[in-house]
Coordinates of C-alpha atoms and ligand atoms in Angstrom, one line a residue:
M739 CA 129.4 1.9 271.4
M740 CA 129.6 2.5 275.1
K741 CA 129.8 6.2 274.5
R742 CA 126.8 6.1 272.2
L743 CA 124.7 4.2 274.8
L744 CA 125.8 6.6 277.5
S745 CA 124.8 9.6 275.4
V746 CA 121.4 8.0 274.6
W747 CA 120.9 7.3 278.2
L748 CA 121.8 10.9 279.1
M749 CA 119.4 12.2 276.5
L750 CA 116.5 10.0 277.8
G751 CA 117.5 11.0 281.4
V752 CA 117.4 14.6 280.6
G753 CA 114.3 14.3 278.7
M754 CA 112.5 12.5 281.5
Y755 CA 113.8 15.0 284.0
A756 CA 112.5 18.0 281.8
E757 CA 109.1 16.3 281.4
S758 CA 108.7 15.8 285.0
Q759 CA 109.1 19.5 285.7
F760 CA 105.7 21.2 286.2
Y761 CA 107.0 24.7 286.3
D762 CA 109.5 26.7 284.4
S763 CA 112.8 27.3 286.2
T764 CA 112.1 31.1 286.4
L765 CA 109.4 30.3 289.1
A766 CA 112.2 29.5 291.6
S767 CA 113.0 33.3 291.9
L768 CA 109.6 33.8 293.4
L769 CA 109.5 30.9 295.8
P770 CA 110.5 31.5 299.4
K771 CA 113.5 29.7 300.7
G772 CA 112.7 26.1 301.7
A773 CA 109.2 26.4 300.2
G774 CA 106.9 23.8 301.9
P775 CA 104.3 21.8 300.1
F776 CA 101.5 24.3 300.8
V777 CA 103.4 27.4 299.4
F778 CA 100.4 27.9 297.0
G779 CA 97.9 28.2 299.8
V780 CA 94.4 26.9 300.0
A781 CA 91.1 27.8 298.4
S782 CA 87.4 27.0 298.3
G783 CA 84.5 27.5 296.0
D784 CA 81.3 26.7 294.3
P785 CA 79.2 26.6 297.4
D786 CA 75.7 25.2 297.6
T787 CA 73.4 24.7 300.6
G788 CA 75.2 21.4 301.6
S789 CA 78.5 21.4 300.1
V790 CA 81.7 23.3 299.1
V791 CA 84.8 22.5 297.1
L792 CA 88.1 22.6 298.9
W793 CA 91.3 23.1 297.0
T794 CA 95.1 23.0 297.5
K795 CA 98.0 22.2 295.3
L796 CA 101.2 20.5 296.6
Y797 CA 104.5 21.8 295.7
L798 CA 106.9 18.9 295.8
E799 CA 110.6 18.7 295.0
K800 CA 110.5 15.0 294.3
H801 CA 107.7 13.5 292.2
T802 CA 105.9 10.7 293.7
E803 CA 102.3 9.7 294.4
A804 CA 101.0 11.5 297.4
V805 CA 98.3 11.1 299.9
V806 CA 96.8 14.3 301.4
H807 CA 94.6 14.4 304.5
W808 CA 91.8 17.1 304.7
Q809 CA 89.7 18.3 307.7
I810 CA 86.8 20.6 308.0
A811 CA 85.7 22.2 311.3
T812 CA 83.3 24.7 312.7
D813 CA 86.0 26.7 314.6
T814 CA 89.0 28.5 313.5
F815 CA 91.3 26.5 315.8
M816 CA 90.2 23.3 314.1
K817 CA 89.2 21.8 317.4
N818 CA 85.7 20.7 316.4
V819 CA 86.5 18.7 313.2
I820 CA 83.2 17.4 311.8
Q821 CA 84.5 15.6 308.7
Q822 CA 87.8 14.5 307.4
G823 CA 89.3 12.2 304.7
E824 CA 92.2 11.3 302.6
L825 CA 92.9 12.0 298.9
A826 CA 95.4 10.5 296.5
T827 CA 97.1 13.0 294.1
G828 CA 99.8 12.7 291.5
S829 CA 101.7 14.1 288.6
D830 CA 98.7 14.0 286.1
D831 CA 97.3 17.1 287.6
A832 CA 100.6 18.5 289.0
Y833 CA 99.5 17.6 292.6
S834 CA 96.2 19.5 292.6
V835 CA 94.0 18.4 295.4
K836 CA 90.1 18.9 295.3
V837 CA 87.3 17.6 297.3
R838 CA 83.6 18.5 297.4
V839 CA 82.7 18.2 301.1
K840 CA 79.1 17.2 301.4
N841 CA 76.5 17.0 304.2
L842 CA 77.3 20.4 305.5
L843 CA 74.7 22.8 307.0
P844 CA 73.3 25.7 304.9
G845 CA 74.4 29.3 305.4
T846 CA 77.2 28.2 307.7
T847 CA 80.9 29.2 308.1
Y848 CA 83.4 26.4 308.1
F849 CA 87.2 26.2 308.5
Y850 CA 89.4 23.7 306.8
R851 CA 93.0 22.6 306.3
F852 CA 95.2 19.9 304.7
Y853 CA 98.0 17.7 305.9
Y854 CA 100.9 16.1 304.0
L855 CA 103.6 14.1 305.7
G856 CA 102.9 15.9 308.9
Q857 CA 102.9 19.4 307.5
A858 CA 99.8 21.4 307.9
S859 CA 98.4 23.9 305.3
P860 CA 97.1 27.4 306.4
V861 CA 93.6 27.2 307.8
G862 CA 91.0 28.3 305.2
R863 CA 87.6 29.8 305.8
T864 CA 84.5 29.1 303.7
R865 CA 80.8 29.3 303.7
T866 CA 77.8 27.3 302.3
A867 CA 75.0 29.0 300.5
P868 CA 71.8 29.8 302.6
L869 CA 68.5 27.9 302.3
H870 CA 66.7 31.2 303.1
A871 CA 68.2 34.6 302.7
D872 CA 67.0 38.1 303.4
S873 CA 70.4 39.6 302.4
L874 CA 73.4 38.6 300.3
R875 CA 76.7 40.2 299.7
F876 CA 79.3 39.4 296.9
A877 CA 82.6 40.9 295.7
V878 CA 82.8 40.9 291.9
V879 CA 86.2 41.1 290.2
S880 CA 87.8 40.8 286.8
C881 CA 91.1 41.5 285.0
S882 CA 93.9 41.1 287.4
H883 CA 97.2 41.6 285.4
Y884 CA 100.2 40.8 287.5
E885 CA 102.5 43.1 285.6
A886 CA 100.1 46.1 285.7
G887 CA 100.4 46.4 289.6
F888 CA 99.6 45.2 293.0
F889 CA 96.4 43.3 293.7
N890 CA 95.2 45.8 296.3
A891 CA 91.6 45.1 295.3
Y892 CA 92.1 41.5 296.5
R893 CA 93.7 42.7 299.7
L894 CA 90.7 44.9 300.4
I895 CA 88.2 42.0 299.8
C896 CA 90.1 40.1 302.5
K897 CA 88.8 42.7 304.9
E898 CA 85.2 42.4 303.8
P899 CA 83.0 40.7 306.3
E900 CA 82.0 37.2 305.1
L901 CA 80.7 37.1 301.6
G902 CA 78.4 34.8 299.8
A903 CA 81.4 34.4 297.4
V904 CA 83.9 36.3 295.3
I905 CA 82.6 36.2 291.8
H906 CA 85.5 36.2 289.3
L907 CA 84.5 37.1 285.8
G908 CA 87.7 36.2 284.2
D909 CA 91.2 37.4 283.1
Y910 CA 92.5 35.8 286.3
I911 CA 95.8 35.6 284.6
Y912 CA 97.2 37.1 281.4
E913 CA 99.0 35.0 278.9
R914 CA 101.2 37.7 277.2
G915 CA 104.9 38.0 277.6
A916 CA 106.4 41.4 278.4
P917 CA 106.7 43.7 275.4
P918 CA 107.8 47.1 276.5
D919 CA 104.6 49.4 276.5
P920 CA 105.2 53.0 277.4
A921 CA 101.4 53.4 277.9
H922 CA 101.4 50.7 280.5
P923 CA 104.5 50.8 282.8
K924 CA 105.4 47.5 284.3
I925 CA 105.2 47.3 288.0
R926 CA 106.1 43.7 288.2
S927 CA 107.3 41.0 285.7
H928 CA 105.7 37.8 284.6
V929 CA 107.3 34.4 284.7
P930 CA 107.9 32.8 282.3
P931 CA 109.2 36.0 280.7
R932 CA 107.4 35.2 277.4
E933 CA 104.0 34.4 276.1
I934 CA 102.6 31.2 277.7
I935 CA 101.9 28.3 275.2
T936 CA 102.9 25.0 276.8
L937 CA 101.2 23.4 279.8
Q938 CA 104.4 24.1 281.8
D939 CA 104.1 27.8 280.9
Y940 CA 100.4 28.0 281.9
R941 CA 101.1 26.2 285.2
T942 CA 104.1 28.5 285.9
R943 CA 101.9 31.6 285.3
Y944 CA 99.1 30.4 287.6
A945 CA 101.8 29.5 290.2
Q946 CA 103.1 33.0 290.0
Y947 CA 99.7 34.6 290.6
R948 CA 99.0 32.2 293.4
L949 CA 102.3 33.2 295.2
D950 CA 100.9 36.8 295.3
A951 CA 100.1 37.3 299.0
D952 CA 97.0 39.2 298.4
L953 CA 95.4 36.8 295.9
Q954 CA 96.4 33.8 298.1
E955 CA 94.8 35.5 301.2
V956 CA 91.5 36.3 299.4
H957 CA 91.3 32.6 298.4
R958 CA 91.9 31.6 302.0
L959 CA 89.2 33.7 303.4
H960 CA 86.3 33.6 300.9
P961 CA 84.8 31.0 298.5
F962 CA 85.2 31.8 294.9
I963 CA 82.7 31.4 292.0
A964 CA 84.8 31.8 288.9
T965 CA 84.6 31.8 285.1
W966 CA 87.2 32.5 282.6
D967 CA 87.5 35.1 279.9
D968 CA 90.0 35.3 277.0
H969 CA 93.3 35.8 278.7
E970 CA 93.2 32.5 280.5
F971 CA 93.6 31.2 276.9
A972 CA 94.8 34.1 274.5
N973 CA 93.6 37.6 273.8
N974 CA 90.2 37.9 272.1
A975 CA 89.6 34.2 272.1
Y976 CA 86.7 32.6 270.3
A977 CA 85.8 28.9 269.8
A978 CA 88.0 28.5 266.8
G979 CA 90.9 30.8 267.4
A980 CA 92.2 34.0 269.1
E981 CA 93.6 37.3 268.1
N982 CA 96.7 36.5 270.0
H983 CA 97.2 33.0 268.7
Q984 CA 99.5 32.6 265.6
P985 CA 100.0 29.5 263.4
D986 CA 103.6 29.1 264.6
E987 CA 102.2 28.8 268.2
G988 CA 100.8 25.3 267.3
D989 CA 97.2 24.0 267.1
W990 CA 94.6 26.2 268.7
N991 CA 92.5 23.3 270.0
E992 CA 95.6 21.9 271.7
R993 CA 96.3 25.3 273.3
K994 CA 92.7 25.5 274.5
K995 CA 92.9 21.9 275.9
I996 CA 96.2 22.9 277.8
A997 CA 94.9 26.3 279.1
R998 CA 91.5 24.7 280.2
K999 CA 93.5 21.9 282.1
A1000 CA 95.7 24.4 283.8
Y1001 CA 92.7 26.5 284.8
F1002 CA 90.9 23.7 286.4
E1003 CA 94.1 22.4 288.2
W1004 CA 94.2 25.9 289.9
M1005 CA 90.5 26.7 290.5
P1006 CA 88.2 25.3 293.2
I1007 CA 85.8 24.0 290.5
M1008 CA 84.9 20.3 290.1
A1009 CA 82.4 18.0 288.6
D1010 CA 80.7 15.0 290.3
S1011 CA 81.7 13.1 287.1
G1012 CA 83.4 13.9 283.9
E1013 CA 85.1 17.2 283.0
P1014 CA 84.5 20.3 285.2
Q1015 CA 82.6 23.1 283.5
V1016 CA 82.5 26.9 284.1
I1017 CA 79.0 27.0 282.8
R1018 CA 76.9 26.4 285.9
R1019 CA 74.2 27.7 288.2
F1020 CA 74.0 28.7 292.0
D1021 CA 71.1 29.3 294.2
F1022 CA 71.2 31.6 297.1
G1023 CA 68.1 31.0 299.3
G1024 CA 65.5 32.2 297.0
L1025 CA 66.9 35.7 297.1
A1026 CA 69.2 35.2 294.1
A1027 CA 70.2 32.7 291.5
L1028 CA 73.4 33.1 289.6
W1029 CA 74.1 31.8 286.1
M1030 CA 77.8 31.7 285.3
L1031 CA 78.4 31.8 281.5
D1032 CA 81.1 31.0 279.0
T1033 CA 80.8 33.7 276.3
R1034 CA 84.4 33.0 275.1
I1035 CA 85.6 29.4 274.5
E1036 CA 82.5 27.0 274.2
A1037 CA 80.7 28.2 271.2
R1038 CA 81.7 31.9 270.3
A1039 CA 81.8 32.7 266.6
A1040 CA 84.8 34.8 265.4
Q1041 CA 84.5 38.5 266.0
R1042 CA 83.3 40.6 263.0
T1043 CA 85.3 43.8 262.2
D1044 CA 82.6 45.9 260.6
P1045 CA 79.7 47.2 262.7
N1046 CA 77.6 47.4 259.5
D1047 CA 78.3 43.9 258.2
P1048 CA 74.9 42.4 257.6
A1049 CA 76.3 39.0 258.8
L1050 CA 76.6 40.6 262.3
R1051 CA 72.9 40.1 262.7
S1052 CA 72.8 36.4 261.7
P1053 CA 72.0 33.8 264.3
A1054 CA 75.2 32.0 263.2
Q1055 CA 77.0 35.0 264.8
T1056 CA 76.6 33.4 268.2
I1057 CA 78.3 34.1 271.5
L1058 CA 76.6 31.4 273.7
G1059 CA 75.8 28.7 271.3
R1060 CA 72.5 27.0 271.1
N1061 CA 72.9 24.7 274.1
Q1062 CA 74.1 27.3 276.4
A1063 CA 71.5 29.9 275.3
D1064 CA 68.6 27.4 275.7
W1065 CA 69.9 26.4 279.2
L1066 CA 70.1 30.1 280.3
I1067 CA 66.7 31.1 278.8
E1068 CA 65.0 28.1 280.3
G1069 CA 66.6 28.8 283.7
L1070 CA 65.7 32.5 283.7
L1071 CA 62.1 31.8 282.8
H1072 CA 61.5 29.1 285.4
S1073 CA 63.6 30.4 288.2
P1074 CA 61.6 31.4 291.3
A1075 CA 64.6 33.5 292.5
R1076 CA 63.8 37.1 293.4
W1077 CA 67.0 38.5 291.6
K1078 CA 68.3 36.7 288.7
L1079 CA 72.1 37.4 288.4
I1080 CA 74.1 36.5 285.2
G1081 CA 77.9 36.3 285.6
N1082 CA 79.2 37.1 282.2
Q1083 CA 82.4 38.1 280.6
V1084 CA 81.7 41.0 278.1
V1085 CA 79.4 44.0 278.0
F1086 CA 75.8 42.9 277.4
S1087 CA 74.1 46.3 276.9
D1088 CA 73.6 47.8 273.5
F1089 CA 76.1 50.6 273.5
S1090 CA 77.4 53.1 271.1
A1091 CA 80.4 55.3 271.5
G1092 CA 80.2 56.6 268.0
H1093 CA 79.7 60.2 269.1
V1094 CA 83.0 60.1 270.9
S1095 CA 85.2 58.1 268.6
R1096 CA 84.6 56.4 265.3
K1097 CA 87.1 53.8 266.1
Y1098 CA 85.3 52.8 269.2
Q1099 CA 81.8 53.1 267.8
R1100 CA 80.9 49.5 268.7
N1101 CA 82.8 46.9 270.7
L1102 CA 82.4 43.8 268.5
D1103 CA 84.1 41.6 271.0
A1104 CA 81.2 42.2 273.3
W1105 CA 77.4 41.3 272.9
D1106 CA 77.1 44.2 270.3
G1107 CA 79.1 41.9 268.0
Y1108 CA 76.5 39.2 268.6
P1109 CA 73.1 40.8 268.6
A1110 CA 71.1 37.8 267.6
D1111 CA 71.8 36.0 270.8
R1112 CA 71.1 39.1 272.9
E1113 CA 67.7 39.8 271.2
R1114 CA 66.7 36.1 271.7
I1115 CA 67.4 36.4 275.4
L1116 CA 65.6 39.9 275.8
D1117 CA 62.6 38.7 273.6
S1118 CA 62.1 35.7 276.0
L1119 CA 62.4 37.9 279.0
Y1120 CA 59.9 40.5 277.8
A1121 CA 57.5 37.9 276.4
N1122 CA 57.4 36.1 279.7
N1123 CA 57.4 39.2 282.0
I1124 CA 60.7 38.3 283.6
E1125 CA 62.3 41.2 285.4
N1126 CA 64.8 41.9 288.1
V1127 CA 67.7 40.6 286.0
I1128 CA 71.2 41.8 287.0
V1129 CA 74.0 41.3 284.5
L1130 CA 77.5 41.2 286.0
T1131 CA 80.3 41.9 283.6
G1132 CA 84.1 42.1 283.3
D1133 CA 86.5 42.4 280.4
V1134 CA 86.6 46.2 279.7
H1135 CA 88.8 47.2 282.8
T1136 CA 86.4 50.1 283.4
S1137 CA 83.3 50.8 285.6
W1138 CA 79.8 51.0 284.1
A1139 CA 76.2 50.8 285.1
F1140 CA 73.4 50.5 282.6
D1141 CA 69.6 50.3 282.9
L1142 CA 68.7 47.1 281.1
A1143 CA 66.2 47.7 278.5
R1144 CA 65.4 46.1 275.0
Y1145 CA 65.9 49.1 272.7
P1146 CA 67.7 51.6 274.9
H1147 CA 68.6 53.7 271.9
Q1148 CA 64.9 54.3 270.8
R1149 CA 64.5 57.2 272.9
K1150 CA 60.8 57.8 272.1
T1151 CA 59.8 54.4 273.6
Y1152 CA 62.6 53.8 276.1
R1153 CA 60.9 53.7 279.6
K1154 CA 57.5 54.7 278.1
Q1155 CA 56.3 51.4 276.6
P1156 CA 55.9 48.1 278.2
D1157 CA 58.0 46.3 275.5
N1158 CA 60.9 48.8 276.2
R1159 CA 60.5 49.1 280.0
I1160 CA 63.6 48.7 282.3
I1161 CA 63.9 45.1 283.5
G1162 CA 67.1 45.2 285.4
A1163 CA 70.6 46.5 285.3
E1164 CA 74.1 45.7 284.2
F1165 CA 77.0 46.4 286.5
V1166 CA 80.4 46.3 284.9
A1167 CA 83.5 45.7 287.2
M1168 CA 86.6 47.8 286.8
S1169 CA 89.8 45.8 286.6
V1170 CA 91.7 44.7 289.6
T1171 CA 94.9 46.1 287.9
S1172 CA 94.8 45.9 284.1
A1173 CA 95.4 49.0 282.2
N1174 CA 92.4 51.4 281.6
G1175 CA 91.9 54.9 280.4
D1176 CA 94.5 56.9 282.2
E1177 CA 97.3 54.2 281.7
R1178 CA 96.3 54.0 278.0
V1179 CA 95.6 57.6 276.9
G1180 CA 96.5 59.7 279.9
K1181 CA 94.1 61.0 282.7
F1182 CA 93.2 64.2 280.9
L1183 CA 92.0 62.5 277.7
A1184 CA 90.3 59.7 279.6
K1185 CA 88.3 62.2 281.7
I1186 CA 87.2 64.1 278.5
A1187 CA 86.1 60.7 277.0
Q1188 CA 84.3 59.8 280.2
S1189 CA 82.3 63.0 280.2
A1190 CA 81.4 62.7 276.6
L1191 CA 80.2 59.2 277.0
K1192 CA 77.7 60.2 279.6
N1193 CA 75.9 62.0 276.9
R1194 CA 72.1 61.0 277.7
F1195 CA 71.0 61.4 274.0
A1196 CA 73.5 59.0 272.7
N1197 CA 73.0 56.4 275.5
P1198 CA 70.0 57.1 277.7
H1199 CA 70.5 53.9 279.6
L1200 CA 74.1 54.5 280.6
R1201 CA 73.9 55.8 284.2
Y1202 CA 77.5 55.7 285.4
V1203 CA 80.9 55.4 283.9
N1204 CA 84.5 55.6 285.3
L1205 CA 87.4 55.0 282.9
T1206 CA 90.4 55.5 285.1
D1207 CA 90.2 53.7 288.5
H1208 CA 90.8 50.2 289.7
G1209 CA 89.2 48.1 292.5
Y1210 CA 86.2 45.7 292.9
M1211 CA 82.5 45.8 293.0
L1212 CA 80.6 45.0 296.1
L1213 CA 77.1 43.7 295.3
E1214 CA 74.4 43.8 298.1
L1215 CA 71.0 42.3 297.7
T1216 CA 67.9 42.4 299.8
R1217 CA 64.3 41.6 298.9
E1218 CA 63.8 45.2 298.1
Y1219 CA 67.0 46.3 296.3
T1220 CA 70.2 45.4 294.6
R1221 CA 73.0 47.8 295.3
C1222 CA 76.4 47.9 293.6
T1223 CA 79.3 49.8 295.1
W1224 CA 82.5 50.3 293.1
K1225 CA 85.3 50.4 295.6
Y1226 CA 88.3 52.2 294.2
V1227 CA 91.9 51.5 295.4
R1228 CA 94.2 54.4 296.0
S1229 CA 96.9 53.1 293.5
V1230 CA 98.0 49.8 291.9
R1231 CA 101.6 51.0 291.8
Y1232 CA 102.3 50.3 295.4
R1233 CA 100.7 48.0 298.1
S1234 CA 97.8 49.6 299.9
D1235 CA 94.8 48.5 301.9
E1236 CA 92.9 51.8 301.6
V1237 CA 89.5 52.4 299.8
A1238 CA 90.3 55.8 298.0
R1239 CA 86.6 56.4 297.0
S1240 CA 83.5 54.4 296.5
V1241 CA 80.4 55.0 294.3
T1242 CA 77.0 53.3 294.9
W1243 CA 74.1 52.9 292.5
Q1244 CA 70.9 51.0 293.3
T1245 CA 68.0 49.5 291.6
D1246 CA 64.8 48.6 293.5
Y1247 CA 62.7 45.5 293.1
G1248 CA 59.8 46.2 290.7
N1249 CA 61.0 49.8 290.0
L1250 CA 64.2 49.1 288.3
R1251 CA 65.6 52.4 287.0
L1252 CA 69.0 52.8 288.6
Y1253 CA 69.7 55.8 291.0
R1254 CA 72.8 56.9 292.8
I1255 CA 73.1 56.6 296.6
K1256 CA 75.0 59.4 298.2
A1257 CA 77.8 58.6 300.6
Q1258 CA 75.9 59.3 303.8
Q1259 CA 72.8 57.3 302.6
S1260 CA 74.9 54.2 301.9
D1261 CA 75.4 52.0 304.9
N1262 CA 78.6 50.4 303.4
K1263 CA 81.5 52.8 302.8
Ligands
FE2_1555 FE1 91.1 42.0 280.9

């Protein structure tokens, strides 16, 4: 009897112990010896003119309720502290700490830190949005696969003078395990070394990414405005499933809930009340408004596989859902902002690669797979004479620039008729590290495909494409122009803080056809 009781007690004990572990044991190999409570660093995000969200996450050996002290100051030495407070945190959110500090001045740089039991976090830097702005600068990133290489793009963004924000368009983490892939040599290894399914798995994967020195430092130095793409959940996700979610991996809705919870535990995003949301809007001093979208999880219908399927054109084949589409269109039609930025996951422009490869004729995981929603947005913009729209995109790991027009393949009317004039541009960010052309098919074939894609007859609105390099986009806005510079890193195979090359394209307010800025003309190299 005694023996039985003891074994029940041991089972319960082991169970409780296992349940209280937020992270997989494989994370230990990445933690520095004697890791303190602030080993995951600090972050800030979602700035407006009077407030900003501050974030940290305690790493604690013993699980107990904890009280964290925060301070915000006007100087880097934290001498002039203007506000401070205390926050309780506990095991429900694995010791995430978030506060939206209010009553700040617009367009102002602030410094912040946290204290726990006498230990101080690193000092972070952040910035509120301006009330009036003549110029703005943002870094735009997507697709940072840890195994694919070093986050040199993040490292370079650390060196950028202060930014309005780093706009992250998703694939901040990748959910997959580590199948050997000769086309994509592994530079580093994921923990846990398997596909992430449970809350502990997702938390461990985020912890691994946040222990990367370059990612941690870019969060410390710049506020982030982030949204997710599919890999924060599972590959090619949609509302009711994902290509990389199998029945034996449990209920999809449960996995979505877990992945969503982990994302918000790690991101400086919070709601005044209720659940935080990635669908939200930012204003930057009348010069720009930014709509951050969720084209993945909220309402997306399953991807179709046949580009000629008549159901493709049905309004039921939605990527935004009715509510999000209404909110976006209403916002675009009534915004006084000079530039209207849309932070979006997947390629918006109507694009055909059928002349290069039948297999890649249409990307039905992008807006080409959801034409009814795109037409509704474009129809509303043309009907109301709304111009100066800039779509920012991630997902495809490669660099693209498109003139934004309603029927870009109708070459007879393209640019010649008012209902097919250019109303803006789409800039697609290359990946921070995730595999692209050369890693997948080799540099030679990738370069051939790149030249073929530039065919002006097939895609007159495609102005720039690069299929082989990694890095980040620097977006600069003034009242007169929006300029996008793709800054390419030398390599992702070793750590480096050099820009190997950069390419700049510009669109002018009211005269929106994209044109290239030569190196000597560009004031930001
Ligand atoms: Fe990606």
